[in-house]
Tab-separated table of C-alpha atoms and ligand atoms in Angstrom:
chain	number	residue	atom	x	y	z
A	1	MET	CA	-63.870	87.793	4.199
A	2	PHE	CA	-65.230	84.945	6.323
A	3	GLY	CA	-68.443	86.896	6.993
A	4	TRP	CA	-70.596	84.140	5.628
A	5	LEU	CA	-69.221	81.553	8.044
A	6	PRO	CA	-71.205	82.436	11.158
A	7	ASN	CA	-74.406	82.487	9.104
A	8	TYR	CA	-73.605	79.072	7.761
A	9	ALA	CA	-72.870	77.847	11.265
A	10	GLN	CA	-76.104	79.412	12.462
A	11	ALA	CA	-78.091	77.625	9.791
A	12	VAL	CA	-76.497	74.275	10.602
A	13	CYS	CA	-77.081	74.724	14.290
A	14	ALA	CA	-80.597	76.001	13.908
A	15	ARG	CA	-81.576	72.929	11.964
A	16	GLN	CA	-80.291	70.755	14.781
A	17	SER	CA	-81.754	73.202	17.306
A	18	ALA	CA	-78.459	73.414	19.188
A	19	PRO	CA	-78.115	75.865	22.075
A	20	ALA	CA	-76.656	79.277	21.246
A	21	HIS	CA	-73.292	78.693	22.918
A	22	VAL	CA	-72.652	75.578	20.797
A	23	MET	CA	-73.541	77.656	17.762
A	24	ASN	CA	-71.056	80.349	18.781
A	25	LEU	CA	-68.327	77.826	19.427
A	26	LEU	CA	-68.867	76.299	16.027
A	27	ALA	CA	-68.734	79.732	14.403
A	28	VAL	CA	-65.467	80.523	16.166
A	29	PHE	CA	-64.039	77.160	15.133
A	30	LEU	CA	-65.016	77.652	11.494
A	31	LEU	CA	-63.507	81.134	11.574
A	32	PHE	CA	-60.149	80.222	13.043
A	33	ALA	CA	-59.578	76.628	12.001
A	34	PRO	CA	-58.256	77.508	8.523
A	35	MET	CA	-55.800	80.032	9.992
A	36	ALA	CA	-54.650	77.610	12.690
A	37	LEU	CA	-54.127	74.911	10.083
A	38	ALA	CA	-52.147	77.222	7.797
A	39	LEU	CA	-49.893	78.171	10.697
A	40	HIS	CA	-49.562	74.537	11.636
A	41	SER	CA	-48.485	73.211	8.251
A	42	GLY	CA	-45.652	75.762	8.087
A	43	GLY	CA	-44.612	74.778	11.589
A	44	LEU	CA	-43.380	76.995	14.420
A	45	ALA	CA	-40.026	78.130	13.015
A	46	PRO	CA	-39.772	80.710	10.230
A	47	TRP	CA	-38.394	79.375	6.927
A	48	ARG	CA	-35.260	80.971	5.474
A	49	PRO	CA	-34.322	81.215	1.782
A	50	LEU	CA	-31.452	79.071	0.472
A	51	ASN	CA	-29.131	80.256	-2.331
A	52	ASP	CA	-30.733	77.783	-4.795
A	53	ASN	CA	-34.278	79.218	-4.507
A	54	ASN	CA	-35.437	76.580	-2.042
A	55	LYS	CA	-36.131	77.349	1.617
A	56	VAL	CA	-35.511	75.690	4.951
A	57	PRO	CA	-37.258	75.776	8.358
A	58	SER	CA	-34.820	77.557	10.681
A	59	PHE	CA	-35.075	74.912	13.429
A	60	GLY	CA	-34.953	71.112	13.245
A	61	LEU	CA	-34.764	67.814	15.094
A	62	GLY	CA	-31.515	65.815	15.245
A	63	THR	CA	-31.776	62.014	15.151
A	64	TRP	CA	-28.260	60.769	15.907
A	65	LEU	CA	-28.286	58.701	19.106
A	66	GLY	CA	-24.681	59.586	19.954
A	67	PHE	CA	-22.228	57.740	22.191
A	68	SER	CA	-22.530	56.406	25.715
A	69	ASP	CA	-19.639	55.185	27.886
A	70	LYS	CA	-20.229	51.792	26.234
A	71	GLY	CA	-19.662	53.229	22.733
A	72	ARG	CA	-22.062	54.117	19.958
A	73	VAL	CA	-25.735	53.968	20.955
A	74	GLU	CA	-27.536	51.722	18.464
A	75	PRO	CA	-31.186	52.362	17.593
A	76	GLN	CA	-33.285	49.529	18.958
A	77	GLY	CA	-37.022	49.986	18.950
A	78	HIS	CA	-39.097	52.925	17.802
A	79	GLU	CA	-37.533	55.618	19.985
A	80	VAL	CA	-36.590	57.818	17.025
A	81	GLU	CA	-39.858	57.160	15.213
A	82	ASP	CA	-41.759	58.345	18.305
A	83	ALA	CA	-39.546	61.420	18.694
A	84	VAL	CA	-40.023	62.469	15.069
A	85	ALA	CA	-43.802	62.060	15.309
A	86	TRP	CA	-43.914	64.109	18.556
A	87	ALA	CA	-41.716	66.713	16.892
A	88	ILE	CA	-44.028	67.085	13.904
A	89	ASP	CA	-46.999	67.387	16.271
A	90	ALA	CA	-45.069	70.068	18.199
A	91	GLY	CA	-44.461	72.144	15.050
A	92	TYR	CA	-41.065	70.894	13.803
A	93	ARG	CA	-40.868	70.729	10.018
A	94	HIS	CA	-37.149	69.974	9.564
A	95	ILE	CA	-35.682	66.544	10.372
A	96	ASP	CA	-31.960	65.774	10.246
A	97	THR	CA	-30.705	62.238	9.728
A	98	ALA	CA	-27.793	60.457	8.021
A	99	HIS	CA	-27.008	57.068	6.547
A	100	ILE	CA	-24.487	56.423	9.334
A	101	TYR	CA	-26.999	57.123	12.145
A	102	ASP	CA	-29.042	54.068	11.183
A	103	THR	CA	-32.217	56.026	11.921
A	104	GLU	CA	-33.441	56.711	8.376
A	105	ASP	CA	-35.975	53.870	8.575
A	106	GLN	CA	-37.488	55.215	11.805
A	107	VAL	CA	-37.558	58.772	10.461
A	108	GLY	CA	-39.325	57.487	7.354
A	109	ARG	CA	-41.965	55.601	9.324
A	110	ALA	CA	-42.761	58.658	11.440
A	111	ILE	CA	-43.079	60.860	8.358
A	112	LYS	CA	-45.398	58.363	6.705
A	113	LYS	CA	-47.541	58.210	9.843
A	114	LYS	CA	-47.854	61.996	10.106
A	115	ILE	CA	-48.676	62.350	6.409
A	116	ASP	CA	-51.214	59.499	6.552
A	117	ASP	CA	-52.968	60.996	9.590
A	118	GLY	CA	-53.247	64.371	7.812
A	119	THR	CA	-51.004	66.399	10.148
A	120	VAL	CA	-48.666	67.434	7.314
A	121	LYS	CA	-48.094	66.968	3.611
A	122	ARG	CA	-44.744	65.921	2.197
A	123	GLU	CA	-44.064	69.457	0.944
A	124	ASP	CA	-44.530	70.863	4.459
A	125	LEU	CA	-41.484	68.901	5.616
A	126	PHE	CA	-37.762	69.427	5.076
A	127	VAL	CA	-35.763	66.198	5.308
A	128	THR	CA	-31.966	66.117	5.361
A	129	THR	CA	-29.745	63.063	5.082
A	130	LYS	CA	-26.015	62.620	4.490
A	131	LEU	CA	-23.583	60.739	2.273
A	132	TRP	CA	-21.212	58.584	4.310
A	133	ASN	CA	-17.428	58.620	3.909
A	134	ASP	CA	-17.354	55.210	2.206
A	135	ALA	CA	-19.203	56.482	-0.881
A	136	HIS	CA	-17.037	59.411	-1.961
A	137	ALA	CA	-16.358	58.141	-5.474
A	138	ARG	CA	-18.353	60.321	-7.854
A	139	GLU	CA	-20.339	57.352	-9.213
A	140	ALA	CA	-21.045	56.037	-5.677
A	141	VAL	CA	-23.123	59.083	-4.689
A	142	GLU	CA	-26.357	58.343	-6.533
A	143	PRO	CA	-26.601	54.678	-5.414
A	144	ALA	CA	-25.955	55.783	-1.801
A	145	LEU	CA	-28.691	58.396	-2.025
A	146	ARG	CA	-31.102	55.863	-3.538
A	147	ARG	CA	-30.453	53.515	-0.605
A	148	SER	CA	-31.239	56.350	1.806
A	149	LEU	CA	-34.432	57.218	-0.085
A	150	GLN	CA	-35.521	53.611	0.139
A	151	LYS	CA	-34.951	53.495	3.902
A	152	LEU	CA	-36.783	56.798	4.306
A	153	GLY	CA	-39.631	55.670	2.060
A	154	LEU	CA	-39.367	58.957	0.149
A	155	LYS	CA	-39.136	59.860	-3.539
A	156	TYR	CA	-36.879	62.814	-2.831
A	157	ILE	CA	-35.152	64.482	0.090
A	158	ASP	CA	-34.818	68.209	0.609
A	159	LEU	CA	-31.118	68.336	1.400
A	160	TYR	CA	-28.247	65.920	0.819
A	161	LEU	CA	-24.965	66.685	2.554
A	162	ILE	CA	-21.458	65.282	2.140
A	163	HIS	CA	-21.146	64.209	5.794
A	164	TRP	CA	-17.340	64.744	6.043
A	165	PRO	CA	-14.640	65.918	3.631
A	166	VAL	CA	-12.756	62.785	4.758
A	167	GLY	CA	-13.181	59.615	2.698
A	168	THR	CA	-12.755	56.201	4.339
A	169	TYR	CA	-13.065	52.683	2.911
A	170	ALA	CA	-15.061	49.988	4.666
A	171	ASN	CA	-11.728	48.613	5.982
A	172	ASN	CA	-11.145	52.009	7.659
A	173	SER	CA	-8.181	53.030	5.506
A	174	PHE	CA	-8.447	56.483	3.918
A	175	ASP	CA	-9.967	56.991	0.516
A	176	SER	CA	-8.118	60.019	-0.810
A	177	THR	CA	-10.860	60.845	-3.352
A	178	ASP	CA	-11.034	64.610	-3.648
A	179	TYR	CA	-14.313	65.960	-2.251
A	180	VAL	CA	-14.434	68.133	-5.382
A	181	ASP	CA	-15.143	64.911	-7.326
A	182	THR	CA	-17.688	63.784	-4.721
A	183	TRP	CA	-19.396	67.153	-5.238
A	184	GLN	CA	-19.838	66.392	-8.948
A	185	GLY	CA	-21.781	63.270	-7.906
A	186	MET	CA	-23.919	65.450	-5.600
A	187	ILE	CA	-24.682	67.868	-8.450
A	188	ALA	CA	-25.732	64.941	-10.655
A	189	ALA	CA	-28.050	63.597	-7.925
A	190	LYS	CA	-29.685	67.014	-7.621
A	191	GLU	CA	-30.152	67.224	-11.389
A	192	LYS	CA	-31.966	63.874	-11.265
A	193	GLY	CA	-34.414	65.299	-8.714
A	194	LEU	CA	-33.400	62.878	-5.952
A	195	THR	CA	-32.649	65.825	-3.678
A	196	ARG	CA	-33.878	69.417	-3.890
A	197	SER	CA	-30.722	70.967	-2.430
A	198	ILE	CA	-27.137	69.901	-1.812
A	199	GLY	CA	-24.571	70.967	0.731
A	200	VAL	CA	-21.673	69.865	2.901
A	201	SER	CA	-20.914	69.169	6.540
A	202	ASN	CA	-17.721	69.535	8.579
A	203	PHE	CA	-15.896	71.432	5.827
A	204	ASN	CA	-13.562	74.230	6.908
A	205	GLN	CA	-13.379	77.589	5.150
A	206	GLN	CA	-10.458	76.641	2.878
A	207	GLN	CA	-12.302	73.506	1.763
A	208	LEU	CA	-15.449	75.537	1.038
A	209	GLU	CA	-13.419	78.054	-0.955
A	210	ARG	CA	-11.862	75.253	-3.000
A	211	LEU	CA	-15.237	73.635	-3.631
A	212	ILE	CA	-16.790	76.907	-4.769
A	213	LYS	CA	-13.868	77.699	-7.087
A	214	ALA	CA	-13.905	74.245	-8.624
A	215	SER	CA	-17.586	74.069	-9.511
A	216	ASN	CA	-20.413	76.306	-10.556
A	217	VAL	CA	-22.848	74.989	-7.940
A	218	LYS	CA	-22.408	76.470	-4.475
A	219	PRO	CA	-23.402	74.418	-1.440
A	220	ALA	CA	-26.780	75.653	-0.165
A	221	MET	CA	-25.935	74.665	3.407
A	222	LEU	CA	-22.946	74.047	5.651
A	223	GLN	CA	-23.660	71.891	8.707
A	224	VAL	CA	-21.067	72.223	11.474
A	225	GLU	CA	-20.768	71.973	15.235
A	226	LEU	CA	-21.961	75.219	16.777
A	227	ASN	CA	-22.718	75.855	20.435
A	228	LEU	CA	-21.789	78.218	23.274
A	229	ASN	CA	-18.226	76.822	23.402
A	230	LEU	CA	-17.714	76.824	19.619
A	231	GLN	CA	-19.355	79.840	18.011
A	232	GLN	CA	-17.176	79.992	14.857
A	233	PRO	CA	-17.652	83.720	14.133
A	234	SER	CA	-15.268	83.868	11.158
A	235	LEU	CA	-16.717	80.758	9.476
A	236	LEU	CA	-20.207	82.245	9.926
A	237	ALA	CA	-19.112	85.548	8.417
A	238	TYR	CA	-17.592	83.738	5.434
A	239	CYS	CA	-20.787	81.733	4.871
A	240	ARG	CA	-22.874	84.886	5.112
A	241	SER	CA	-20.654	86.530	2.486
A	242	GLN	CA	-21.224	83.514	0.206
A	243	ASP	CA	-24.972	83.281	0.884
A	244	ILE	CA	-24.538	79.814	2.410
A	245	LEU	CA	-26.821	79.034	5.372
A	246	VAL	CA	-25.407	77.252	8.403
A	247	THR	CA	-26.934	74.439	10.460
A	248	ALA	CA	-25.744	74.137	14.060
A	249	TYR	CA	-25.138	70.550	15.153
A	250	THR	CA	-24.557	69.498	18.766
A	251	PRO	CA	-26.191	72.821	19.733
A	252	PHE	CA	-25.989	72.045	23.457
A	253	GLY	CA	-22.235	71.386	23.408
A	254	SER	CA	-21.179	70.576	26.970
A	255	LEU	CA	-24.199	72.121	28.691
A	256	PHE	CA	-25.295	68.861	30.333
A	257	PRO	CA	-22.838	67.434	32.907
A	258	SER	CA	-23.668	63.878	31.842
A	259	LYS	CA	-22.439	64.673	28.299
A	260	ALA	CA	-19.518	66.990	29.090
A	261	LYS	CA	-15.948	65.663	28.902
A	262	PRO	CA	-13.878	66.413	32.034
A	263	ASP	CA	-11.840	69.091	30.193
A	264	ALA	CA	-14.874	70.834	28.687
A	265	PRO	CA	-15.091	74.557	29.459
A	266	PRO	CA	-18.171	76.124	31.103
A	267	PRO	CA	-21.060	76.785	31.046
A	268	ARG	CA	-23.130	73.950	32.464
A	269	VAL	CA	-26.881	74.047	32.648
A	270	ASP	CA	-26.779	75.385	36.255
A	271	ASP	CA	-24.569	78.371	35.336
A	272	PRO	CA	-25.932	81.295	37.441
A	273	GLU	CA	-25.778	83.778	34.554
A	274	LEU	CA	-27.729	81.466	32.246
A	275	VAL	CA	-30.204	80.562	34.997
A	276	SER	CA	-30.872	84.237	35.588
A	277	ILE	CA	-31.474	84.997	31.880
A	278	ALA	CA	-33.758	81.956	31.657
A	279	GLY	CA	-35.707	83.122	34.704
A	280	LYS	CA	-36.277	86.551	33.192
A	281	TYR	CA	-38.084	85.039	30.182
A	282	ASN	CA	-39.658	82.068	32.007
A	283	LYS	CA	-37.592	79.769	29.780
A	284	THR	CA	-35.131	76.948	30.473
A	285	VAL	CA	-31.361	77.256	30.045
A	286	PRO	CA	-31.405	74.884	27.004
A	287	GLN	CA	-34.021	77.166	25.419
A	288	ILE	CA	-31.778	80.205	26.027
A	289	ALA	CA	-28.854	78.448	24.324
A	290	LEU	CA	-31.027	77.499	21.326
A	291	ARG	CA	-32.512	80.991	21.016
A	292	TYR	CA	-29.015	82.495	21.073
A	293	LEU	CA	-27.891	80.245	18.199
A	294	TRP	CA	-31.055	81.011	16.243
A	295	GLU	CA	-30.415	84.741	16.670
A	296	LEU	CA	-26.928	84.204	15.198
A	297	GLY	CA	-28.804	83.251	12.018
A	298	VAL	CA	-28.054	79.529	12.167
A	299	THR	CA	-30.456	76.577	12.260
A	300	PRO	CA	-30.161	74.568	15.484
A	301	ILE	CA	-31.023	70.846	15.242
A	302	PRO	CA	-31.162	69.655	18.878
A	303	LYS	CA	-31.671	65.933	19.331
A	304	SER	CA	-33.984	64.501	21.936
A	305	ILE	CA	-35.977	61.307	22.218
A	306	THR	CA	-37.739	62.572	25.360
A	307	ARG	CA	-41.171	63.929	24.531
A	308	SER	CA	-41.154	66.838	26.999
A	309	ARG	CA	-37.724	67.979	25.733
A	310	VAL	CA	-38.664	67.645	22.074
A	311	GLU	CA	-41.632	69.902	22.808
A	312	GLN	CA	-39.701	72.308	25.023
A	313	ASN	CA	-36.750	72.821	22.670
A	314	ILE	CA	-38.757	74.419	19.851
A	315	GLN	CA	-40.559	76.879	22.148
A	316	ILE	CA	-38.101	79.701	21.423
A	317	PHE	CA	-40.092	81.901	19.077
A	318	ASP	CA	-41.996	84.008	21.626
A	319	PHE	CA	-39.107	85.993	23.127
A	320	GLY	CA	-35.807	87.619	22.174
A	321	LEU	CA	-32.499	88.224	23.945
A	322	SER	CA	-31.157	91.715	24.620
A	323	ALA	CA	-27.862	92.918	23.145
A	324	GLU	CA	-26.337	92.753	26.625
A	325	GLU	CA	-27.459	89.148	27.078
A	326	ARG	CA	-26.095	88.173	23.669
A	327	LYS	CA	-22.777	89.698	24.694
A	328	LYS	CA	-22.689	87.579	27.847
A	329	LEU	CA	-23.424	84.439	25.825
A	330	ALA	CA	-20.815	85.335	23.200
A	331	ALA	CA	-18.196	85.358	25.979
A	332	PHE	CA	-18.559	81.574	26.439
A	333	ASP	CA	-16.886	80.949	23.058
A	334	ARG	CA	-13.643	79.000	23.587
A	335	GLY	CA	-13.192	77.464	20.145
A	336	TYR	CA	-13.722	74.130	21.934
A	337	ARG	CA	-14.939	71.147	19.860
A	338	THR	CA	-16.949	68.310	21.347
A	339	ILE	CA	-16.673	66.385	18.025
A	340	ASP	CA	-13.023	66.428	16.914
A	341	VAL	CA	-12.738	63.027	15.115
A	342	LYS	CA	-9.007	62.886	15.932
A	343	TRP	CA	-8.960	59.323	14.543
A	344	TRP	CA	-9.136	60.820	11.032
A	345	ARG	CA	-6.272	63.244	11.673
A	346	GLU	CA	-4.036	61.534	9.102
A	347	SER	CA	-6.522	61.950	6.259
A	348	PRO	CA	-5.415	64.498	3.624
A	349	HIS	CA	-8.857	66.093	4.055
A	350	TYR	CA	-9.021	66.269	7.877
A	351	PRO	CA	-10.887	69.566	8.449
A	352	PHE	CA	-9.943	70.582	11.990
A	353	GLU	CA	-6.940	71.833	13.942
A	354	LYS	CA	-4.445	68.959	14.193
A	355	ASN	CA	-3.001	69.670	17.674
B	1	NAP	N1	-22.964	66.555	10.630
B	1	NAP	C1	-22.391	65.953	11.650
B	1	NAP	O1	-21.255	65.489	11.561
B	1	NAP	C2	-23.128	65.847	12.938
B	1	NAP	C3	-22.416	65.547	14.119
B	1	NAP	C4	-23.136	65.498	15.316
B	1	NAP	C5	-24.503	65.735	15.334
B	1	NAP	N2	-25.177	65.989	14.154
B	1	NAP	C6	-26.644	66.220	14.135
B	1	NAP	O2	-26.964	67.176	15.135
B	1	NAP	C7	-27.933	66.625	16.021
B	1	NAP	C8	-27.788	67.221	17.414
B	1	NAP	O3	-26.492	67.008	17.931
B	1	NAP	P1	-26.193	65.959	19.098
B	1	NAP	O4	-27.204	64.876	19.065
B	1	NAP	O5	-24.763	65.614	18.959
B	1	NAP	O6	-26.276	66.799	20.445
B	1	NAP	P2	-27.305	67.816	21.137
B	1	NAP	O7	-28.540	67.934	20.333
B	1	NAP	O8	-26.536	69.049	21.429
B	1	NAP	O9	-27.596	67.109	22.519
B	1	NAP	C9	-28.362	65.946	22.607
B	1	NAP	C10	-28.450	65.537	24.083
B	1	NAP	O10	-29.129	66.544	24.831
B	1	NAP	C11	-30.199	65.975	25.563
B	1	NAP	N3	-31.270	67.001	25.589
B	1	NAP	C12	-31.968	67.472	24.518
B	1	NAP	N4	-32.799	68.459	24.893
B	1	NAP	C13	-32.649	68.612	26.242
B	1	NAP	C14	-33.248	69.455	27.203
B	1	NAP	N5	-34.166	70.370	26.857
B	1	NAP	N6	-32.856	69.334	28.491
B	1	NAP	C15	-31.905	68.422	28.859
B	1	NAP	N7	-31.310	67.588	27.987
B	1	NAP	C16	-31.670	67.685	26.690
B	1	NAP	C17	-30.586	64.729	24.809
B	1	NAP	O11	-31.166	63.790	25.695
B	1	NAP	P3	-32.469	62.861	25.340
B	1	NAP	O12	-32.430	62.486	23.906
B	1	NAP	O13	-32.245	61.680	26.235
B	1	NAP	O14	-33.662	63.662	25.704
B	1	NAP	C18	-29.223	64.262	24.309
B	1	NAP	O15	-28.542	63.554	25.325
B	1	NAP	C19	-27.650	65.119	15.935
B	1	NAP	O16	-28.707	64.346	16.455
B	1	NAP	C20	-27.438	64.959	14.456
B	1	NAP	O17	-28.685	64.963	13.782
B	1	NAP	C21	-24.491	66.079	12.971
B	2	NAG	C1	-8.923	48.916	1.906
B	2	NAG	O1	-9.884	48.922	0.862
B	2	NAG	C2	-9.475	49.613	-0.302
B	2	NAG	C3	-10.652	49.660	-1.281
B	2	NAG	O2	-11.237	48.432	-1.428
B	2	NAG	C4	-8.225	48.960	-0.893
B	2	NAG	O3	-7.807	49.644	-2.052
B	2	NAG	C5	-7.127	48.984	0.154
B	2	NAG	O4	-5.983	48.306	-0.313
B	2	NAG	C6	-7.588	48.328	1.466
B	2	NAG	N1	-6.581	48.561	2.484
B	2	NAG	C7	-6.217	47.623	3.365
B	2	NAG	C8	-5.165	48.019	4.369
B	2	NAG	O5	-6.714	46.517	3.385
B	3	NAG	C1	-43.884	79.748	32.419
B	3	NAG	O1	-43.660	78.700	31.484
B	3	NAG	C2	-44.398	77.527	31.767
B	3	NAG	C3	-43.933	76.445	30.795
B	3	NAG	O2	-44.026	76.886	29.461
B	3	NAG	C4	-45.905	77.833	31.681
B	3	NAG	O3	-46.636	76.657	31.962
B	3	NAG	C5	-46.228	78.931	32.664
B	3	NAG	O4	-47.580	79.305	32.516
B	3	NAG	C6	-45.343	80.157	32.432
B	3	NAG	N1	-45.559	81.133	33.490
B	3	NAG	C7	-45.788	82.413	33.244
B	3	NAG	C8	-45.918	83.294	34.430
B	3	NAG	O5	-45.867	82.847	32.094
């Protein structure tokens, strides 16, 4: 089908009387460049279908800077902007942010840069952001989403999530607005074309069931904590039965000693069993953890602002774990949460175990 290409290359080269090897190189480039570009614009991770006829890249970049021992880490310079640009160069096509992370502006600048330099088009990317707890009133949803779009510099996002079922006012007291009402605001925002898909985050199964019963628009995505210590098999089975895809946040859990609380169960990154599996595939332990989650059918969104890690984390599509290895990894499940938001325990919509 590209038979004419080498001839064309030959003609061009002949006119410039280039040596034969340059001619051959050019022919090879013309032959494979279109294929390489096609592969590149879709990114490294396969896309999966959502229940609303859209699709989502099955691997993404997280952009929440998290907590240090001094409290919440505030974005300062262009650390997230750089990470997002490296990620897109490395084949990521799915970026996860949220109003509350304060990184939407940096995410937006990176996206603009990578579209302007021709690496990707807007439609090659899948951008998620989230509605914060202080905008749960039905009529507060659209203005909140418009503020996010402005920070991102985008006309639409691909996925808008209710960040938590819990509502809170700016003064930190609970807003008891029912998330079923918030969901009506989400549906309206989707109908206006401000977001392609809508979903929820940190909802438990009972809350999902209630939401589905109360409306005729199912969430396309549930984003929850999922890692070796918190594998949530029954929630995953429920979502599968409802055709709801799951995104895995905090995919590394307590793998890194610097991040693990003193009471956190194993494994750590030097766990001999994990090190041995990693060695077998010439991969790192973080890559093994991410591949395991991906094989569960969920979409991991590891965060890193370190270039080598951003690049390393997505290199999980050239190997697969054996059934025996998956069994070993499944045994690390302890139902242990790293993000338990106990401070919202008194909310009528607190989603987790209260003990
Ligand atoms: N919906 C929600 O309520 C919710 C809650 C939490 C998180 N999230 C989303 O999920 C994303 C990921 O979760 P997370 O940020 O909590 O945790 P995470 O992705 O599990 O871990 C991030 C930490 O791991 C380090 N890291 C990344 N790759 C590494 C590697 N290959 N080797 C060693 N260390 C590595 C990062 O360090 P460096 O950055 O310094 O490289 C960072 O300290 C968030 O960014 C956010 O987008 C959503
Ligand atoms: C907090 O703010 C809400 C909404 O403005 C208000 O109704 C409530 O009375 C406030 N609570 C306190 C303790 O100030
Ligand atoms: C192992 O992985 C590293 C990093 O991806 C790579 O540079 C190296 O060539 C690999 N080694 C083998 C034997 O495949």
